[in-house]
Amino acid sequence: MKLFLFLLFGCLLLLFFILNIALGSVRIPLGEVCKALLHREANQVYQSVVWEIRLPRALAAVFGGAALATSGLLLQIFFRNPIVDPYVLGVSSGATLVVALLMLTGLALGIGAAPPFLLSAAALAGAAGVVGLVVTVASRVKNVVTLLVIGLMIGYLCSAGSSILIAFAEKEKVHGFVLWTLGSFSGFCWDETAVLAVGGILLLGGSYFLCKPLNALLLGEDYAQSMGVNIKMLRILIVLFSSGLAALVTAFAGPVAFIGLAGPHLARLALDTSDNKLLIPATVLLGGLVATMCDLAARLAFSPVELPVSAVTALFGAPLVISLLLRRRTSL
């Protein structure tokens, strides 16, 4: 049964991945999509749209969704809190603050002319700074609640800094900054997609190798320690991997909401297990699927106007998770 579910998730992800390439302001027949992907005498216009615009974006949605969902799963296990998301430790707030400095104070010397990679580098630097701070704190405090509160306070401090910058910025710059904070998988180039993919694969692989100690941690730190788990090192690795995944996505796509919270819940509800050897791969697939579906909906719902992907993830995803949770509760 679980094998069937994994095959189903994989097939659905592949289906929506192809639809994400085929559908848009220019609709490309599925046959032409296949020709373009295989470099087989495809229409030159279609091939250009597929390889230069649609394919990098579709891959970014898959890897971004998988990264956020896995990050959320790690933190939910770590804090034993089902409503924790990847941004609870202040990663997105740190990225947002540095981007605000760049966009709102004129440090970019005319952000419209600045390369998009500059924004991504700034966001990554801000997120990395917060990750380093949180990892340092995680190595020194023993209580996970203390770490959670410190992460929240760091996020509030960074948000306060961003709000102050907004108050003194020009309206035109504020508009561009607000659009960035809404999150989007549009505009990805191959270099950005490659960084997201390679970094995501490495961090996701590292997360999977934590399956056994994570399973032990489900029964409490004392039990995990009795099983030979180095709690201090595990804590650092969880914070490092989860924050790294969130930072990577935020740097290139902005703060994309909901996927990191909903992905783990969908995986648990579908598989009805707490075994992380199954949950982590399922969360990767479902995170990529949800992100791909929502990115497609954001592009098509009010075409040619594109909705922020965070609005779509919350608008369509929240009722789905609520209904699944209520259905499971009534069936028990």
Coordinates of C-alpha atoms in Angstrom, one line a residue:
M1 CA 0.0 0.0 0.0
K2 CA 2.8 2.4 0.9
L3 CA 4.6 1.5 -2.3
F4 CA 1.5 2.4 -4.2
L5 CA 1.3 5.7 -2.5
F6 CA 4.9 6.6 -3.3
L7 CA 4.2 5.6 -7.0
L8 CA 1.1 7.8 -7.0
F9 CA 2.9 10.8 -5.5
G10 CA 5.7 10.4 -8.1
C11 CA 3.3 10.1 -11.0
L12 CA 1.3 13.1 -9.8
L13 CA 4.5 15.1 -9.4
L14 CA 5.6 14.2 -12.9
L15 CA 2.2 15.1 -14.4
F16 CA 2.0 18.5 -12.8
F17 CA 5.7 19.1 -13.6
I18 CA 4.9 18.6 -17.3
L19 CA 1.7 20.7 -17.1
N20 CA 3.8 23.4 -15.5
I21 CA 6.0 23.4 -18.6
A22 CA 3.1 23.2 -21.1
L23 CA 0.6 25.7 -19.7
G24 CA 0.9 29.4 -19.4
S25 CA 0.3 32.6 -21.5
V26 CA 1.7 30.5 -24.4
R27 CA 0.2 27.0 -24.3
I28 CA 2.5 24.4 -25.7
P29 CA 1.1 21.0 -26.9
L30 CA 2.4 18.1 -24.9
G31 CA 4.0 16.6 -28.0
E32 CA 6.0 19.8 -28.5
V33 CA 7.0 19.8 -24.8
C34 CA 8.4 16.3 -25.2
K35 CA 10.2 17.2 -28.4
A36 CA 11.7 20.3 -26.8
L37 CA 12.8 18.4 -23.7
L38 CA 14.4 15.7 -25.9
H39 CA 15.8 18.2 -28.5
R40 CA 13.9 16.5 -31.3
E41 CA 13.1 19.0 -34.1
A42 CA 10.8 21.1 -31.9
N43 CA 9.4 24.5 -32.9
Q44 CA 12.1 27.0 -32.1
V45 CA 9.8 29.3 -30.2
Y46 CA 8.4 26.5 -28.1
Q47 CA 11.9 25.2 -27.4
S48 CA 13.1 28.6 -26.3
V49 CA 10.1 29.0 -24.0
V50 CA 10.6 25.6 -22.5
W51 CA 14.4 25.8 -21.9
E52 CA 14.8 29.4 -21.0
I53 CA 11.6 30.1 -19.0
R54 CA 9.4 27.2 -18.1
L55 CA 11.9 24.4 -17.3
P56 CA 14.0 26.3 -14.8
R57 CA 10.9 27.6 -13.1
A58 CA 9.3 24.1 -12.9
L59 CA 12.5 22.6 -11.4
A60 CA 12.7 25.4 -8.9
A61 CA 9.2 24.7 -7.7
V62 CA 9.9 21.0 -7.3
F63 CA 13.2 21.5 -5.4
G64 CA 11.9 24.5 -3.5
G65 CA 8.7 22.7 -2.3
A66 CA 10.7 19.6 -1.4
A67 CA 13.2 21.7 0.6
L68 CA 10.6 23.7 2.5
A69 CA 8.5 20.6 3.4
T70 CA 11.5 18.7 4.6
S71 CA 12.7 21.6 6.7
G72 CA 9.3 21.9 8.3
L73 CA 9.3 18.1 9.1
L74 CA 12.7 18.3 10.8
L75 CA 11.7 21.2 13.0
Q76 CA 8.3 19.7 13.9
I77 CA 10.1 16.6 15.1
F78 CA 12.7 18.6 16.9
F79 CA 10.3 20.9 18.8
R80 CA 7.6 18.2 19.0
N81 CA 5.2 20.9 17.7
P82 CA 3.0 20.2 14.7
I83 CA 2.5 23.9 13.9
V84 CA 6.2 24.8 13.5
D85 CA 7.2 25.9 10.0
P86 CA 10.7 26.4 8.5
Y87 CA 10.8 30.1 9.3
V88 CA 10.2 29.8 13.0
L89 CA 13.9 30.3 13.7
G90 CA 14.1 33.6 11.9
V91 CA 15.7 32.5 8.7
S92 CA 13.3 34.3 6.4
S93 CA 13.3 37.4 8.6
G94 CA 17.1 37.6 8.4
A95 CA 17.0 37.3 4.6
T96 CA 14.2 39.9 4.3
L97 CA 16.2 42.4 6.4
V98 CA 19.3 42.2 4.2
V99 CA 17.1 42.4 1.0
A100 CA 15.3 45.4 2.6
L101 CA 18.7 47.1 3.1
L102 CA 19.6 46.5 -0.5
M103 CA 16.3 47.5 -2.1
L104 CA 15.1 50.3 0.2
T105 CA 18.2 52.2 1.0
G106 CA 19.6 52.5 -2.5
L107 CA 22.6 50.3 -1.8
A108 CA 21.9 48.4 -5.0
L109 CA 22.4 51.7 -7.0
G110 CA 19.2 51.3 -8.8
I111 CA 17.8 47.9 -8.1
G112 CA 16.0 47.7 -11.4
A113 CA 19.4 47.6 -13.2
A114 CA 21.0 45.3 -10.7
P115 CA 21.3 41.6 -11.6
P116 CA 18.7 39.4 -9.9
F117 CA 21.5 37.2 -8.5
L118 CA 22.5 40.2 -6.3
L119 CA 19.2 40.0 -4.5
S120 CA 19.6 36.2 -4.1
A121 CA 23.1 36.7 -2.7
A122 CA 21.9 39.3 -0.3
A123 CA 19.0 37.1 0.9
L124 CA 21.4 34.1 1.3
A125 CA 23.8 36.2 3.3
G126 CA 21.1 37.4 5.6
A127 CA 19.7 33.9 6.1
A128 CA 23.2 32.4 6.6
G129 CA 23.9 35.0 9.3
V130 CA 20.8 33.9 11.2
V131 CA 21.5 30.2 10.6
G132 CA 25.0 30.7 12.1
L133 CA 23.6 32.6 15.1
V134 CA 20.9 29.9 15.7
V135 CA 23.4 27.0 15.3
T136 CA 25.7 28.7 17.9
V137 CA 22.8 29.1 20.3
A138 CA 21.7 25.5 19.7
S139 CA 25.2 24.2 20.7
R140 CA 25.0 26.1 24.0
V141 CA 21.4 25.7 25.3
K142 CA 19.9 22.4 26.4
N143 CA 16.2 23.3 26.4
V144 CA 14.6 23.2 22.9
V145 CA 11.9 25.7 24.1
T146 CA 14.6 28.2 24.9
L147 CA 16.0 27.7 21.4
L148 CA 12.6 28.2 19.9
V149 CA 12.0 31.4 21.8
I150 CA 15.4 32.8 20.9
G151 CA 14.7 32.0 17.2
L152 CA 11.4 33.8 17.4
M153 CA 13.0 36.8 19.1
I154 CA 15.7 37.0 16.3
G155 CA 12.9 36.9 13.8
Y156 CA 11.1 39.8 15.5
L157 CA 14.2 41.9 15.7
C158 CA 14.9 41.4 12.0
S159 CA 11.2 42.1 11.2
A160 CA 11.5 45.3 13.2
G161 CA 14.5 46.4 11.2
S162 CA 12.7 45.8 7.9
S163 CA 9.6 47.7 9.2
I164 CA 11.8 50.7 10.1
L165 CA 13.4 50.7 6.6
I166 CA 10.0 50.5 5.0
A167 CA 8.8 53.6 7.0
F168 CA 11.6 55.7 5.5
A169 CA 11.7 54.3 2.0
E170 CA 10.2 55.7 -1.2
K171 CA 6.9 54.2 -2.3
E172 CA 8.2 52.8 -5.5
K173 CA 10.9 50.9 -3.7
V174 CA 8.5 49.6 -1.1
H175 CA 6.3 48.2 -3.8
G176 CA 9.1 46.2 -5.3
F177 CA 10.2 45.0 -1.9
V178 CA 6.6 43.9 -0.9
L179 CA 6.4 41.9 -4.2
W180 CA 9.6 40.1 -3.3
T181 CA 8.3 39.2 0.2
L182 CA 5.3 37.5 -1.3
G183 CA 7.4 34.8 -2.8
S184 CA 7.5 33.5 -6.3
F185 CA 9.2 30.8 -8.5
S186 CA 9.1 33.0 -11.6
G187 CA 12.2 34.5 -13.1
F188 CA 14.5 31.6 -12.3
C189 CA 17.6 31.4 -14.5
W190 CA 19.6 28.2 -14.9
D191 CA 22.3 29.3 -12.6
E192 CA 19.9 30.0 -9.8
T193 CA 18.1 26.7 -10.4
A194 CA 21.4 24.8 -10.4
V195 CA 22.4 26.3 -7.0
L196 CA 19.0 25.5 -5.6
A197 CA 19.0 21.9 -7.0
V198 CA 22.5 21.0 -5.9
G199 CA 22.2 22.6 -2.5
G200 CA 18.8 21.1 -2.0
I201 CA 19.9 17.6 -2.9
L202 CA 22.9 17.7 -0.6
L203 CA 20.8 19.0 2.4
L204 CA 17.9 16.6 1.6
G205 CA 20.4 13.7 1.5
G206 CA 21.9 14.8 4.8
S207 CA 18.4 15.0 6.3
Y208 CA 17.6 11.5 5.2
F209 CA 20.7 10.1 7.0
L210 CA 19.2 11.5 10.2
C211 CA 16.3 9.1 10.0
K212 CA 17.4 6.7 12.7
P213 CA 18.3 9.3 15.4
L214 CA 15.1 11.2 14.5
N215 CA 13.1 8.1 15.1
A216 CA 14.8 7.7 18.5
L217 CA 14.2 11.3 19.3
L218 CA 10.4 10.8 18.9
L219 CA 10.5 8.8 22.2
G220 CA 12.3 11.6 24.0
E221 CA 15.9 12.9 24.4
D222 CA 16.6 10.5 27.3
Y223 CA 15.6 7.5 25.3
A224 CA 17.6 8.7 22.3
Q225 CA 20.7 9.2 24.4
S226 CA 20.3 5.7 25.9
M227 CA 20.4 4.4 22.3
G228 CA 23.7 6.1 21.7
V229 CA 22.5 9.3 20.0
N230 CA 24.7 12.3 20.4
I231 CA 21.9 14.8 21.3
K232 CA 24.1 17.9 21.1
M233 CA 25.4 17.0 17.6
L234 CA 21.9 15.9 16.4
R235 CA 20.4 19.2 17.6
I236 CA 23.1 21.1 15.6
L237 CA 22.6 19.0 12.5
I238 CA 18.8 19.4 12.6
V239 CA 19.0 23.2 13.0
L240 CA 21.7 23.4 10.3
F241 CA 19.9 21.2 7.7
S242 CA 16.4 22.7 8.3
S243 CA 17.6 26.3 8.4
G244 CA 19.9 25.7 5.4
L245 CA 17.0 24.3 3.3
A246 CA 14.8 27.2 4.3
A247 CA 17.6 29.7 3.6
L248 CA 18.3 28.3 0.2
V249 CA 14.7 28.6 -1.0
T250 CA 14.2 32.1 0.6
A251 CA 17.3 33.4 -1.1
F252 CA 16.0 32.6 -4.6
A253 CA 12.2 32.5 -4.3
G254 CA 11.5 34.8 -1.3
P255 CA 9.5 33.6 1.7
V256 CA 7.1 31.0 0.4
A257 CA 4.5 30.3 3.0
F258 CA 2.5 27.2 4.1
I259 CA 4.4 24.4 2.2
G260 CA 6.8 23.8 5.1
L261 CA 3.8 23.5 7.5
A262 CA 1.5 21.5 5.3
G263 CA 3.8 19.1 3.6
P264 CA 4.7 17.1 6.7
H265 CA 1.0 16.9 7.7
L266 CA 0.0 15.6 4.3
A267 CA 2.8 12.9 4.4
R268 CA 1.7 11.8 7.9
L269 CA -2.0 11.6 6.9
A270 CA -1.2 9.7 3.7
L271 CA 1.1 7.1 5.2
D272 CA -0.3 7.0 8.7
T273 CA 3.2 6.5 10.2
S274 CA 5.8 8.3 12.2
D275 CA 8.8 6.4 10.7
N276 CA 11.0 9.0 9.2
K277 CA 12.5 6.5 6.7
L278 CA 9.2 6.7 5.0
L279 CA 8.1 10.2 6.0
I280 CA 11.1 12.1 4.7
P281 CA 10.9 10.7 1.1
A282 CA 7.1 11.2 1.1
T283 CA 7.5 14.7 2.4
V284 CA 10.0 15.5 -0.4
L285 CA 7.5 14.2 -3.0
L286 CA 4.5 15.9 -1.5
G287 CA 6.3 19.2 -0.9
G288 CA 7.4 19.3 -4.6
L289 CA 3.9 18.3 -5.7
V290 CA 2.2 21.0 -3.6
A291 CA 4.6 23.7 -4.8
T292 CA 4.3 22.7 -8.4
M293 CA 0.5 22.7 -8.3
C294 CA 0.3 26.0 -6.5
D295 CA 2.8 27.6 -8.9
L296 CA 0.7 26.5 -11.8
A297 CA -2.5 27.8 -10.2
A298 CA -0.8 31.1 -9.4
R299 CA 0.1 31.5 -13.1
L300 CA -3.2 30.4 -14.6
A301 CA -5.9 31.5 -12.2
F302 CA -6.1 35.1 -13.3
S303 CA -3.9 35.1 -16.3
P304 CA -2.2 37.3 -17.5
V305 CA -2.0 38.6 -13.9
E306 CA 0.1 36.2 -11.8
L307 CA -0.8 35.7 -8.1
P308 CA 1.8 35.4 -5.3
V309 CA 2.5 31.7 -4.8
S310 CA 2.2 32.1 -1.0
A311 CA -1.4 33.3 -1.4
V312 CA -2.2 30.3 -3.5
T313 CA -0.5 27.8 -1.2
A314 CA -2.5 29.1 1.8
L315 CA -5.8 29.6 -0.1
F316 CA -6.0 26.1 -1.5
G317 CA -3.8 24.2 0.9
A318 CA -5.2 25.3 4.2
P319 CA -8.8 24.0 3.6
L320 CA -7.3 20.7 2.2
V321 CA -5.3 20.1 5.3
I322 CA -8.1 21.1 7.6
S323 CA -10.5 18.7 5.9
L324 CA -8.0 15.8 6.0
L325 CA -7.4 16.4 9.7
L326 CA -11.1 16.6 10.5
R327 CA -11.9 13.5 8.4
R328 CA -9.1 11.5 10.1
R329 CA -10.4 12.7 13.6
T330 CA -14.0 11.6 12.9
S331 CA -12.9 8.2 11.6
L332 CA -11.0 7.4 14.8

